[in-house]
Amino acid sequence: MEHKIVDHLFRHHYGKMVAILTRFFGLSHIETIEDAVQDTFVKATLKWRKQLPDNPEAWLTKVAKNRTIDLLRSIKAEKQRVDKIANGASAIQLNELFLEHEIEDSQLRMIFVACHPSLKPKEQIAFALKTISGFSTKEIAAALLTKEDTITKRLNRAKKAIVKNNIQFDFPSPNEVQDRLARVMEVVYLTFNEGFHSTNKENLIREDLCGEAIRLCKLLLKKEKFRSGSLYALFALQCFHASRLESKTNDANEIVDIREQDRKKWFFPLIQMGNSAMNKAMDYEDVSIYHYEAAIAAEHIKAKTFVETNWEKILKWYTELQKLQPSTFNLLNMAIVNLQLSNFEVVKDILETLPIEDLEQRAYLFYGCYAEYYAKRGDFVLAISYLETAISKTSNRLEISYLIKKKLQLELQASK
Amino acid sequence: MKDFMMIFIGADYQQLGLSPDELQGRMGKWFAWGQKMEAQGILKGGEALVPTIKRVIGKDRTVSDGPFADIKEIVGGYYIVSAESAEAVVEIAQDYPDWDLDGTVEIREIMVFDQ
């Protein structure tokens, strides 16, 4: 008999169970809850070796309910509640928590906890990936290109902050919602970017991060009170980017830049979803960086070939973006777009005044841009020397081999 | 044909703190292995064991609870299979899913007594 368990069922169910149990017991018990849920999966793994249940999800849910009762027994202060659970109001309360919309509600509460302002941004992402998305410390470390130790520390600090600030497992009050939601979107956006821009193809952890960000966005969109133009635009942006995810690397696991990507491979259903989300975003009055970034991504997708890209329009969106939220990365992108438009003077002006230190570990992009500038102007010696600097500034294996390939092409052109 | 016990030692999932996704992946492999042995008609039984250990030891029948040794030595479960020889069971054990977690498979022939 052919049995197939949905991909990531355990991972997603982990997040659901932790959220439900936390809603029932409170955030102060989160560590006990996480251990108990983890234990459930170990048991399921051993049990299902021999025989898969007909409905794995229902089985897991049933076990989660039993776990709740077990936990009630083990958490001493809750002892009186055990009797009430068996018969009475709490029994109804517990069963209701396992209804689909209540599970979503619990997970949304967890998102707001994760993005609470008393947690630092990096702690927020780690905590969200652990408790909502069911990543292990090791997986988070791999996804964020960080040491496991560092992630453990971030998670501990996040948990301490939650206890210290007595954060409740609840939605923010109406007057706080917009600010808190802005932070939630930022965390979702950063999570997606970590996945999209990282070239860590091992373990497919890159796609997983993007997938999680999209899932969280969808979850937020389900609630009318959280919907906004920004949230729809963020969703659209993620859909547009995600549609290109497969074509960003080839079978040999080499980086393929947008110029070379096989546009037929871009995943159309995601593009459609992005388009319809973008239309919905227009029904709202708010404008955000997500709107402009989605518009830029859409321009790239609209172009049938690289040469048909509407660079003027892209430059216009970047200019708007820069007005709304100035950043060094934007400026660098504007230099790259101007390079495509052969506005060489503008490119040079931007590059000469760019604060490189802001780019941190992505400084190699700056040197790469300079290399392309000189290559376009026909100065191959300088172009090659800038590429060499770029290579020395990156530590990622895939990026290094991509840059070396570019350098070889330039050397070939130079020798002609 | 003789009966053999494959004893799985080490690679305790709880202790190793595997993620839900990893657990699901490993479960799939165990399930596939079990299915394969069943299709070949060689799998006769087996169980997984809870990792908590209680021992009664020696003349005084001292009862003690673990931990006794490091997790690498804890028996996690067993299968009973029928095969021509221990070498044939070594072949069967190639599909054991936890080699990469430093797991061990001990193969023991089950003793048969004359009637």
Coordinates of C-alpha atoms in Angstrom, one line a residue:
Chain A
M1 CA 0.0 0.0 0.0
E2 CA 1.3 3.4 -0.9
H3 CA 1.5 5.8 2.0
K4 CA 2.6 9.3 1.6
I5 CA 2.9 11.9 4.4
V6 CA 2.7 15.5 3.4
D7 CA 6.0 17.2 3.2
H8 CA 6.8 19.1 6.4
L9 CA 3.8 17.7 8.2
F10 CA 5.7 17.3 11.4
R11 CA 7.3 20.7 11.1
H12 CA 4.0 22.5 10.6
H13 CA 2.3 20.4 13.2
Y14 CA 4.9 21.2 15.7
G15 CA 4.2 25.0 15.3
K16 CA 0.4 24.3 15.6
M17 CA 0.8 22.2 18.7
V18 CA 3.2 24.6 20.5
A19 CA 0.8 27.4 19.8
I20 CA -2.3 25.6 21.0
L21 CA -0.7 24.4 24.2
T22 CA 0.8 27.8 24.9
R23 CA -2.6 29.4 24.6
F24 CA -3.9 26.9 27.1
F25 CA -1.0 27.0 29.6
G26 CA 0.6 30.4 29.0
L27 CA 4.0 31.5 27.8
S28 CA 5.7 30.8 31.1
H29 CA 5.5 27.1 30.3
I30 CA 6.8 27.3 26.8
E31 CA 9.9 25.3 27.5
T32 CA 8.0 22.4 29.0
I33 CA 5.6 22.6 26.1
E34 CA 8.3 22.5 23.5
D35 CA 9.9 19.4 25.1
A36 CA 6.5 17.7 25.3
V37 CA 5.7 18.3 21.6
Q38 CA 9.2 17.2 20.6
D39 CA 8.6 14.0 22.5
T40 CA 5.3 13.4 20.7
F41 CA 7.1 13.5 17.4
V42 CA 9.9 11.1 18.5
K43 CA 7.1 8.7 19.6
A44 CA 5.2 9.1 16.3
T45 CA 8.5 8.4 14.5
L46 CA 9.0 5.1 16.4
K47 CA 5.3 4.1 16.1
W48 CA 4.9 4.8 12.5
R49 CA 7.9 2.8 11.5
K50 CA 5.7 -0.2 11.3
Q51 CA 2.3 1.1 10.4
L52 CA 1.3 4.6 9.2
P53 CA -2.0 5.8 10.6
D54 CA -4.8 6.3 8.1
N55 CA -5.0 10.0 9.0
P56 CA -1.6 11.2 10.3
E57 CA -2.9 14.7 11.1
A58 CA -5.8 13.4 13.1
W59 CA -3.5 11.1 15.0
L60 CA -1.1 13.9 15.8
T61 CA -4.0 16.1 17.0
K62 CA -5.3 13.4 19.3
V63 CA -1.8 12.9 20.8
A64 CA -1.6 16.6 21.3
K65 CA -4.8 16.6 23.3
N66 CA -3.6 13.7 25.4
R67 CA -0.3 15.6 25.9
T68 CA -2.3 18.6 27.2
I69 CA -3.8 16.4 29.9
D70 CA -0.4 14.9 30.7
L71 CA 1.1 18.4 31.0
L72 CA -1.6 19.5 33.3
R73 CA -0.7 16.7 35.6
S74 CA 3.0 17.5 35.5
I75 CA 2.6 21.3 35.8
K76 CA 1.9 21.3 39.5
A77 CA 0.1 24.6 39.9
E78 CA -2.4 23.4 37.3
K79 CA -3.5 20.4 39.2
Q80 CA -6.9 21.5 40.1
R81 CA -7.6 22.2 36.5
V82 CA -7.3 18.5 35.6
D83 CA -10.6 17.6 37.3
K84 CA -12.3 20.4 35.5
I85 CA -10.9 19.2 32.2
A86 CA -12.3 15.8 32.5
N87 CA -15.8 17.2 32.8
G88 CA -17.0 20.7 32.5
A89 CA -16.2 24.0 30.9
S90 CA -12.5 23.5 30.4
A91 CA -13.1 20.3 28.4
I92 CA -15.2 22.3 25.9
Q93 CA -12.5 25.0 26.0
L94 CA -9.8 22.5 25.2
N95 CA -11.7 20.9 22.4
E96 CA -12.4 24.3 20.8
L97 CA -8.7 25.1 20.7
F98 CA -8.2 22.3 18.3
L99 CA -10.7 23.7 15.7
E100 CA -9.0 24.9 12.6
H101 CA -9.7 28.6 13.0
E102 CA -8.7 28.5 16.7
I103 CA -5.4 26.9 15.7
E104 CA -4.8 29.7 13.2
D105 CA -5.7 32.2 16.0
S106 CA -3.2 30.7 18.3
Q107 CA -0.5 30.7 15.7
L108 CA -1.2 34.4 14.9
R109 CA -0.8 35.2 18.6
M110 CA 2.5 33.4 18.6
I111 CA 3.6 35.6 15.6
F112 CA 2.9 38.7 17.6
V113 CA 4.7 37.3 20.6
A114 CA 7.7 36.5 18.4
C115 CA 7.7 40.1 17.0
H116 CA 7.3 41.8 20.3
P117 CA 9.4 45.0 20.6
S118 CA 11.2 43.8 23.7
L119 CA 12.9 41.1 21.6
K120 CA 15.8 42.2 19.4
P121 CA 15.3 41.7 15.7
K122 CA 17.6 38.7 15.4
E123 CA 16.0 37.1 18.4
Q124 CA 12.6 37.6 16.8
I125 CA 13.5 35.7 13.7
A126 CA 15.1 32.9 15.6
F127 CA 12.2 32.6 18.0
A128 CA 9.6 32.7 15.1
L129 CA 11.4 30.0 13.2
K130 CA 11.6 27.8 16.3
T131 CA 8.2 28.1 17.8
I132 CA 6.0 28.9 14.8
S133 CA 7.8 27.1 12.0
G134 CA 9.2 24.1 13.9
F135 CA 12.9 24.5 12.8
S136 CA 15.5 23.0 15.1
T137 CA 18.4 25.2 16.4
K138 CA 20.6 23.4 13.8
E139 CA 18.3 24.2 11.0
I140 CA 17.9 27.8 12.0
A141 CA 21.7 28.1 12.1
A142 CA 22.0 26.6 8.7
A143 CA 19.3 28.8 7.3
L144 CA 20.7 32.0 8.7
L145 CA 24.4 31.1 8.1
T146 CA 25.1 31.4 11.8
K147 CA 26.6 29.2 14.5
E148 CA 24.3 26.9 16.4
D149 CA 25.6 28.4 19.6
T150 CA 24.6 31.9 18.6
I151 CA 21.0 30.7 17.8
T152 CA 20.8 28.9 21.2
K153 CA 21.8 32.2 22.9
R154 CA 19.3 34.2 20.9
L155 CA 16.5 31.8 21.7
N156 CA 17.4 31.9 25.4
R157 CA 17.4 35.6 25.4
A158 CA 14.1 35.7 23.6
K159 CA 12.5 33.4 26.2
K160 CA 14.0 35.4 29.1
A161 CA 12.7 38.7 27.6
I162 CA 9.2 37.1 27.3
V163 CA 9.2 36.1 31.0
K164 CA 10.8 39.3 32.2
N165 CA 8.4 41.6 30.4
N166 CA 5.5 39.4 31.3
I167 CA 4.4 39.2 27.6
Q168 CA 0.9 37.8 27.3
F169 CA -0.2 35.3 24.7
D170 CA -2.5 37.7 23.1
F171 CA -3.1 40.1 20.2
P172 CA -1.9 43.7 20.6
S173 CA -4.5 46.2 21.7
P174 CA -6.3 48.1 18.9
N175 CA -4.2 51.3 19.3
E176 CA -1.0 49.2 19.0
V177 CA -2.0 46.9 16.2
Q178 CA -0.6 49.0 13.3
D179 CA 2.9 49.4 14.9
R180 CA 3.1 45.8 15.9
L181 CA 1.9 44.6 12.5
A182 CA 4.6 46.7 10.8
R183 CA 7.2 44.9 12.9
V184 CA 5.6 41.5 12.1
M185 CA 5.8 42.3 8.4
E186 CA 9.4 43.3 8.8
V187 CA 10.3 40.0 10.4
V188 CA 8.4 38.1 7.7
Y189 CA 10.2 40.2 5.0
L190 CA 13.7 39.5 6.6
T191 CA 13.0 35.8 6.9
F192 CA 12.0 35.7 3.2
N193 CA 15.1 37.7 2.2
E194 CA 17.4 35.4 4.2
G195 CA 16.0 32.5 2.2
F196 CA 15.9 34.3 -1.2
H197 CA 19.4 35.9 -1.1
S198 CA 21.3 33.1 0.6
T199 CA 22.9 30.6 -1.7
N200 CA 22.8 27.8 0.7
K201 CA 21.2 25.2 -1.4
E202 CA 22.1 22.3 0.8
N203 CA 19.2 20.8 2.8
L204 CA 16.9 22.9 0.6
I205 CA 16.7 25.1 3.7
R206 CA 16.6 28.2 1.4
E207 CA 13.3 27.3 -0.1
D208 CA 12.0 26.4 3.3
L209 CA 12.6 29.9 4.7
C210 CA 10.8 31.5 1.7
G211 CA 8.0 29.0 2.1
E212 CA 7.6 29.8 5.8
A213 CA 7.6 33.5 5.1
I214 CA 4.8 33.1 2.5
R215 CA 2.9 30.8 4.9
L216 CA 3.0 33.4 7.7
C217 CA 1.9 36.1 5.3
K218 CA -1.0 34.0 4.1
L219 CA -2.0 33.3 7.8
L220 CA -2.0 37.1 8.5
L221 CA -4.1 37.8 5.4
K222 CA -6.8 35.4 6.6
K223 CA -7.8 37.9 9.3
E224 CA -9.5 41.0 8.0
K225 CA -8.2 43.2 10.8
F226 CA -4.7 42.6 9.7
R227 CA -5.1 43.2 6.0
S228 CA -3.6 46.3 4.5
G229 CA -2.1 47.4 1.3
S230 CA 1.4 46.8 2.8
L231 CA 0.6 43.2 3.7
Y232 CA -0.8 42.4 0.3
A233 CA 2.2 44.1 -1.4
L234 CA 4.5 42.1 0.8
F235 CA 2.8 38.9 -0.2
A236 CA 2.9 39.9 -3.9
L237 CA 6.6 40.7 -3.6
Q238 CA 7.3 37.3 -2.1
C239 CA 5.3 35.5 -4.8
F240 CA 7.1 37.3 -7.6
H241 CA 10.5 36.5 -6.1
A242 CA 9.6 32.9 -5.2
S243 CA 8.5 32.3 -8.8
R244 CA 12.2 32.7 -9.8
L245 CA 13.7 30.6 -7.0
E246 CA 14.2 27.5 -9.0
S247 CA 15.9 29.2 -11.9
K248 CA 18.4 31.1 -9.6
T249 CA 20.7 28.1 -9.6
N250 CA 21.3 25.4 -12.3
D251 CA 21.6 21.6 -12.1
A252 CA 25.3 22.0 -11.3
N253 CA 24.4 24.2 -8.3
E254 CA 25.9 27.3 -9.9
I255 CA 24.4 30.8 -9.6
V256 CA 22.5 31.9 -12.7
D257 CA 21.9 35.6 -12.8
I258 CA 18.7 37.2 -14.0
R259 CA 20.2 37.9 -17.4
E260 CA 20.8 34.2 -18.0
Q261 CA 17.8 32.7 -16.3
D262 CA 15.4 30.6 -18.3
R263 CA 12.3 32.7 -18.0
K264 CA 10.1 29.8 -19.1
K265 CA 11.0 28.1 -15.8
W266 CA 9.6 30.9 -13.7
F267 CA 6.6 29.5 -11.8
F268 CA 3.5 31.0 -13.3
P269 CA 0.9 30.2 -10.6
L270 CA 3.0 32.2 -8.1
I271 CA 3.2 35.1 -10.6
Q272 CA -0.6 35.0 -10.9
M273 CA -1.0 35.0 -7.1
G274 CA 1.4 37.9 -6.9
N275 CA -0.6 39.8 -9.5
S276 CA -3.9 39.4 -7.8
A277 CA -2.3 40.3 -4.4
M278 CA -0.9 43.5 -6.0
N279 CA -4.4 44.4 -7.3
K280 CA -5.8 43.9 -3.8
A281 CA -3.1 46.1 -2.4
M282 CA -4.4 48.9 -4.6
D283 CA -7.7 48.9 -2.7
Y284 CA -6.0 50.3 0.3
E285 CA -4.5 53.8 0.8
D286 CA -1.3 52.9 2.6
V287 CA 2.0 52.8 0.6
S288 CA 5.1 51.0 1.8
I289 CA 8.5 49.9 0.6
Y290 CA 6.8 46.5 -0.2
H291 CA 4.7 48.2 -2.8
Y292 CA 7.8 49.5 -4.6
E293 CA 9.8 46.4 -4.2
A294 CA 6.9 44.3 -5.6
A295 CA 6.6 46.8 -8.5
I296 CA 10.3 46.3 -9.3
A297 CA 10.0 42.5 -9.1
A298 CA 6.9 42.7 -11.3
E299 CA 8.8 44.7 -13.9
H300 CA 11.5 42.1 -14.1
I301 CA 8.9 39.4 -14.5
K302 CA 7.0 41.2 -17.2
A303 CA 10.0 41.4 -19.5
K304 CA 10.1 38.5 -21.9
T305 CA 13.8 38.7 -22.3
F306 CA 16.5 40.5 -20.3
V307 CA 17.1 43.1 -23.0
E308 CA 13.4 43.9 -23.0
T309 CA 13.5 44.9 -19.3
N310 CA 12.0 48.4 -18.8
W311 CA 14.9 49.9 -16.9
E312 CA 13.4 53.4 -16.9
K313 CA 10.4 52.2 -15.0
I314 CA 12.5 50.2 -12.6
L315 CA 14.6 53.3 -11.9
K316 CA 11.5 55.2 -11.2
W317 CA 10.4 52.7 -8.6
Y318 CA 13.8 52.7 -7.0
T319 CA 13.7 56.5 -6.8
E320 CA 10.4 56.4 -5.1
L321 CA 11.7 53.7 -2.7
Q322 CA 14.7 55.8 -1.9
K323 CA 12.5 58.7 -1.0
L324 CA 10.4 56.6 1.3
Q325 CA 13.2 54.7 3.0
P326 CA 16.7 55.7 2.0
S327 CA 19.2 52.9 2.1
T328 CA 22.7 52.2 0.8
F329 CA 21.5 49.0 -0.9
N330 CA 18.9 51.0 -2.8
L331 CA 21.6 53.4 -4.0
L332 CA 23.7 50.4 -5.2
N333 CA 20.7 49.0 -7.0
M334 CA 20.1 52.4 -8.6
A335 CA 23.7 52.4 -9.8
I336 CA 23.2 49.0 -11.3
V337 CA 20.0 50.1 -13.1
N338 CA 21.7 53.2 -14.4
L339 CA 24.5 51.1 -15.7
Q340 CA 21.9 49.2 -17.8
L341 CA 20.7 52.5 -19.1
S342 CA 24.3 53.5 -19.9
N343 CA 24.0 56.6 -17.6
F344 CA 27.7 56.3 -16.8
E345 CA 28.1 59.6 -15.1
V346 CA 25.3 58.9 -12.7
V347 CA 26.8 55.4 -11.9
K348 CA 30.2 56.9 -11.1
D349 CA 28.6 59.6 -8.9
I350 CA 26.7 57.1 -6.9
L351 CA 29.6 54.6 -6.5
E352 CA 32.1 57.3 -5.5
T353 CA 30.0 58.4 -2.6
L354 CA 28.5 55.1 -1.5
P355 CA 29.2 54.2 2.2
I356 CA 30.6 50.7 1.5
E357 CA 30.7 49.8 5.2
D358 CA 26.8 49.8 5.3
L359 CA 26.9 46.8 2.9
E360 CA 28.6 44.6 5.4
Q361 CA 29.1 41.1 4.1
R362 CA 27.5 42.0 0.8
A363 CA 30.2 44.6 0.0
Y364 CA 31.4 42.4 -2.9
L365 CA 28.3 43.6 -4.8
F366 CA 29.7 47.1 -4.8
Y367 CA 33.0 45.9 -6.3
G368 CA 31.1 43.7 -8.7
C369 CA 29.2 46.8 -9.8
Y370 CA 32.4 48.8 -10.3
A371 CA 33.8 45.8 -12.4
E372 CA 30.8 45.9 -14.6
Y373 CA 31.0 49.7 -15.0
Y374 CA 34.6 49.4 -16.2
A375 CA 33.8 46.5 -18.4
K376 CA 31.1 48.4 -20.1
R377 CA 33.4 51.3 -20.6
G378 CA 36.0 48.9 -22.2
D379 CA 38.6 49.2 -19.4
F380 CA 39.1 45.5 -18.8
V381 CA 42.2 45.8 -16.7
L382 CA 40.4 47.8 -14.1
A383 CA 37.3 45.7 -14.4
I384 CA 39.3 42.5 -13.7
S385 CA 41.0 44.1 -10.7
Y386 CA 37.6 45.1 -9.2
L387 CA 36.3 41.6 -9.7
E388 CA 39.4 40.3 -7.9
T389 CA 38.5 42.6 -5.0
A390 CA 34.9 41.3 -5.1
I391 CA 36.1 37.7 -5.0
S392 CA 38.3 38.5 -1.9
K393 CA 35.3 40.0 -0.1
T394 CA 33.0 37.0 -0.4
S395 CA 33.2 33.8 1.5
N396 CA 30.3 32.0 -0.1
R397 CA 31.5 29.2 -2.3
L398 CA 28.8 29.6 -4.9
E399 CA 29.3 33.3 -5.2
I400 CA 33.1 32.9 -5.5
S401 CA 32.7 30.5 -8.4
Y402 CA 30.2 32.8 -10.0
L403 CA 32.6 35.7 -9.8
I404 CA 35.5 33.6 -11.0
K405 CA 33.5 32.6 -14.1
K406 CA 32.7 36.3 -14.7
K407 CA 36.4 37.1 -14.4
L408 CA 37.3 34.4 -17.0
Q409 CA 34.8 35.9 -19.4
L410 CA 36.3 39.3 -19.0
E411 CA 39.8 38.0 -19.5
L412 CA 38.6 36.3 -22.7
Q413 CA 37.0 39.6 -23.9
A414 CA 40.1 41.5 -22.9
S415 CA 42.4 39.3 -25.0
K416 CA 40.4 39.8 -28.2
Chain B
M1 CA 16.6 -20.4 7.1
K2 CA 17.5 -19.2 10.5
D3 CA 16.2 -16.4 12.7
F4 CA 18.3 -13.4 13.6
M5 CA 17.9 -10.5 15.8
M6 CA 19.0 -7.1 14.6
I7 CA 19.6 -5.0 17.7
F8 CA 19.7 -1.2 17.2
I9 CA 22.1 0.6 19.4
G10 CA 22.7 4.3 19.9
A11 CA 21.2 7.1 17.7
D12 CA 18.5 8.0 20.2
Y13 CA 16.3 10.6 18.5
Q14 CA 15.2 12.3 21.8
Q15 CA 18.8 12.8 23.0
L16 CA 20.0 14.0 19.6
G17 CA 17.4 16.7 19.5
L18 CA 16.4 16.0 15.9
S19 CA 14.0 18.5 14.3
P20 CA 10.4 17.6 13.4
D21 CA 11.5 17.7 9.7
E22 CA 14.4 15.3 10.3
L23 CA 12.3 13.0 12.3
Q24 CA 9.7 12.8 9.5
G25 CA 12.4 12.1 7.0
R26 CA 13.9 9.3 9.2
M27 CA 10.5 7.8 9.8
G28 CA 9.9 7.6 6.1
K29 CA 13.2 5.6 5.7
W30 CA 12.4 3.2 8.5
F31 CA 8.9 2.7 7.1
A32 CA 10.3 2.0 3.6
W33 CA 12.8 -0.5 5.0
G34 CA 10.1 -2.3 7.0
Q35 CA 7.9 -2.5 3.9
K36 CA 10.8 -3.8 1.8
M37 CA 11.6 -6.6 4.3
E38 CA 7.9 -7.4 4.6
A39 CA 7.5 -7.7 0.8
Q40 CA 10.5 -10.1 0.9
G41 CA 8.8 -12.1 3.6
I42 CA 11.8 -11.9 5.9
L43 CA 10.5 -9.6 8.7
K44 CA 9.1 -11.6 11.6
G45 CA 8.7 -8.9 14.3
G46 CA 10.3 -6.1 16.3
E47 CA 9.7 -3.4 18.7
A48 CA 11.1 0.0 19.7
L49 CA 12.2 0.5 23.3
V50 CA 11.6 3.4 25.6
P51 CA 15.1 4.9 26.5
T52 CA 14.6 5.0 30.3
I53 CA 16.4 2.1 31.9
K54 CA 16.0 0.2 35.1
R55 CA 18.5 -2.5 36.1
V56 CA 18.4 -5.1 38.8
I57 CA 22.0 -6.1 39.5
G58 CA 23.9 -8.9 41.2
K59 CA 23.6 -10.9 44.4
D60 CA 21.9 -8.0 46.2
R61 CA 19.5 -7.4 43.4
T62 CA 20.3 -3.8 43.6
V63 CA 17.7 -1.8 41.7
S64 CA 19.1 1.2 39.9
D65 CA 17.9 3.7 37.3
G66 CA 20.1 5.1 34.6
P67 CA 22.0 6.7 33.2
F68 CA 24.5 3.8 32.9
A69 CA 26.5 4.7 29.9
D70 CA 26.5 7.2 27.2
I71 CA 23.7 7.3 24.7
K72 CA 25.7 5.5 22.1
E73 CA 25.2 2.3 24.1
I74 CA 21.5 2.4 24.6
V75 CA 19.5 -0.3 22.8
G76 CA 16.7 1.5 20.9
G77 CA 14.9 -1.4 19.4
Y78 CA 15.1 -4.7 17.5
Y79 CA 13.8 -6.6 14.5
I80 CA 13.7 -10.3 14.0
V81 CA 14.4 -11.4 10.5
S82 CA 14.9 -14.8 8.8
A83 CA 17.9 -15.2 6.6
E84 CA 20.4 -17.8 5.3
S85 CA 23.3 -16.5 7.4
A86 CA 24.6 -13.6 9.5
E87 CA 26.3 -12.3 6.3
A88 CA 22.9 -12.1 4.6
V89 CA 21.6 -10.0 7.6
V90 CA 24.6 -7.7 7.2
E91 CA 23.3 -7.1 3.7
I92 CA 19.8 -6.5 5.0
A93 CA 21.2 -4.0 7.6
Q94 CA 22.6 -1.8 4.8
D95 CA 19.2 -0.1 4.7
Y96 CA 19.3 0.8 8.4
P97 CA 18.5 4.5 8.4
D98 CA 20.7 5.8 11.2
W99 CA 24.2 5.0 10.1
D100 CA 24.9 8.7 9.8
L101 CA 23.9 9.2 13.4
D102 CA 26.7 6.8 14.5
G103 CA 24.1 4.0 15.1
T104 CA 25.2 0.4 15.5
V105 CA 23.4 -2.7 14.4
E106 CA 24.3 -5.9 16.3
I107 CA 23.3 -9.1 14.6
R108 CA 22.7 -12.2 16.8
E109 CA 21.4 -15.6 15.7
I110 CA 18.5 -16.9 17.7
M111 CA 19.4 -20.2 19.3
V112 CA 17.3 -23.2 18.3
F113 CA 17.1 -26.1 20.6
D114 CA 16.5 -29.7 19.7
Q115 CA 13.0 -30.9 20.4

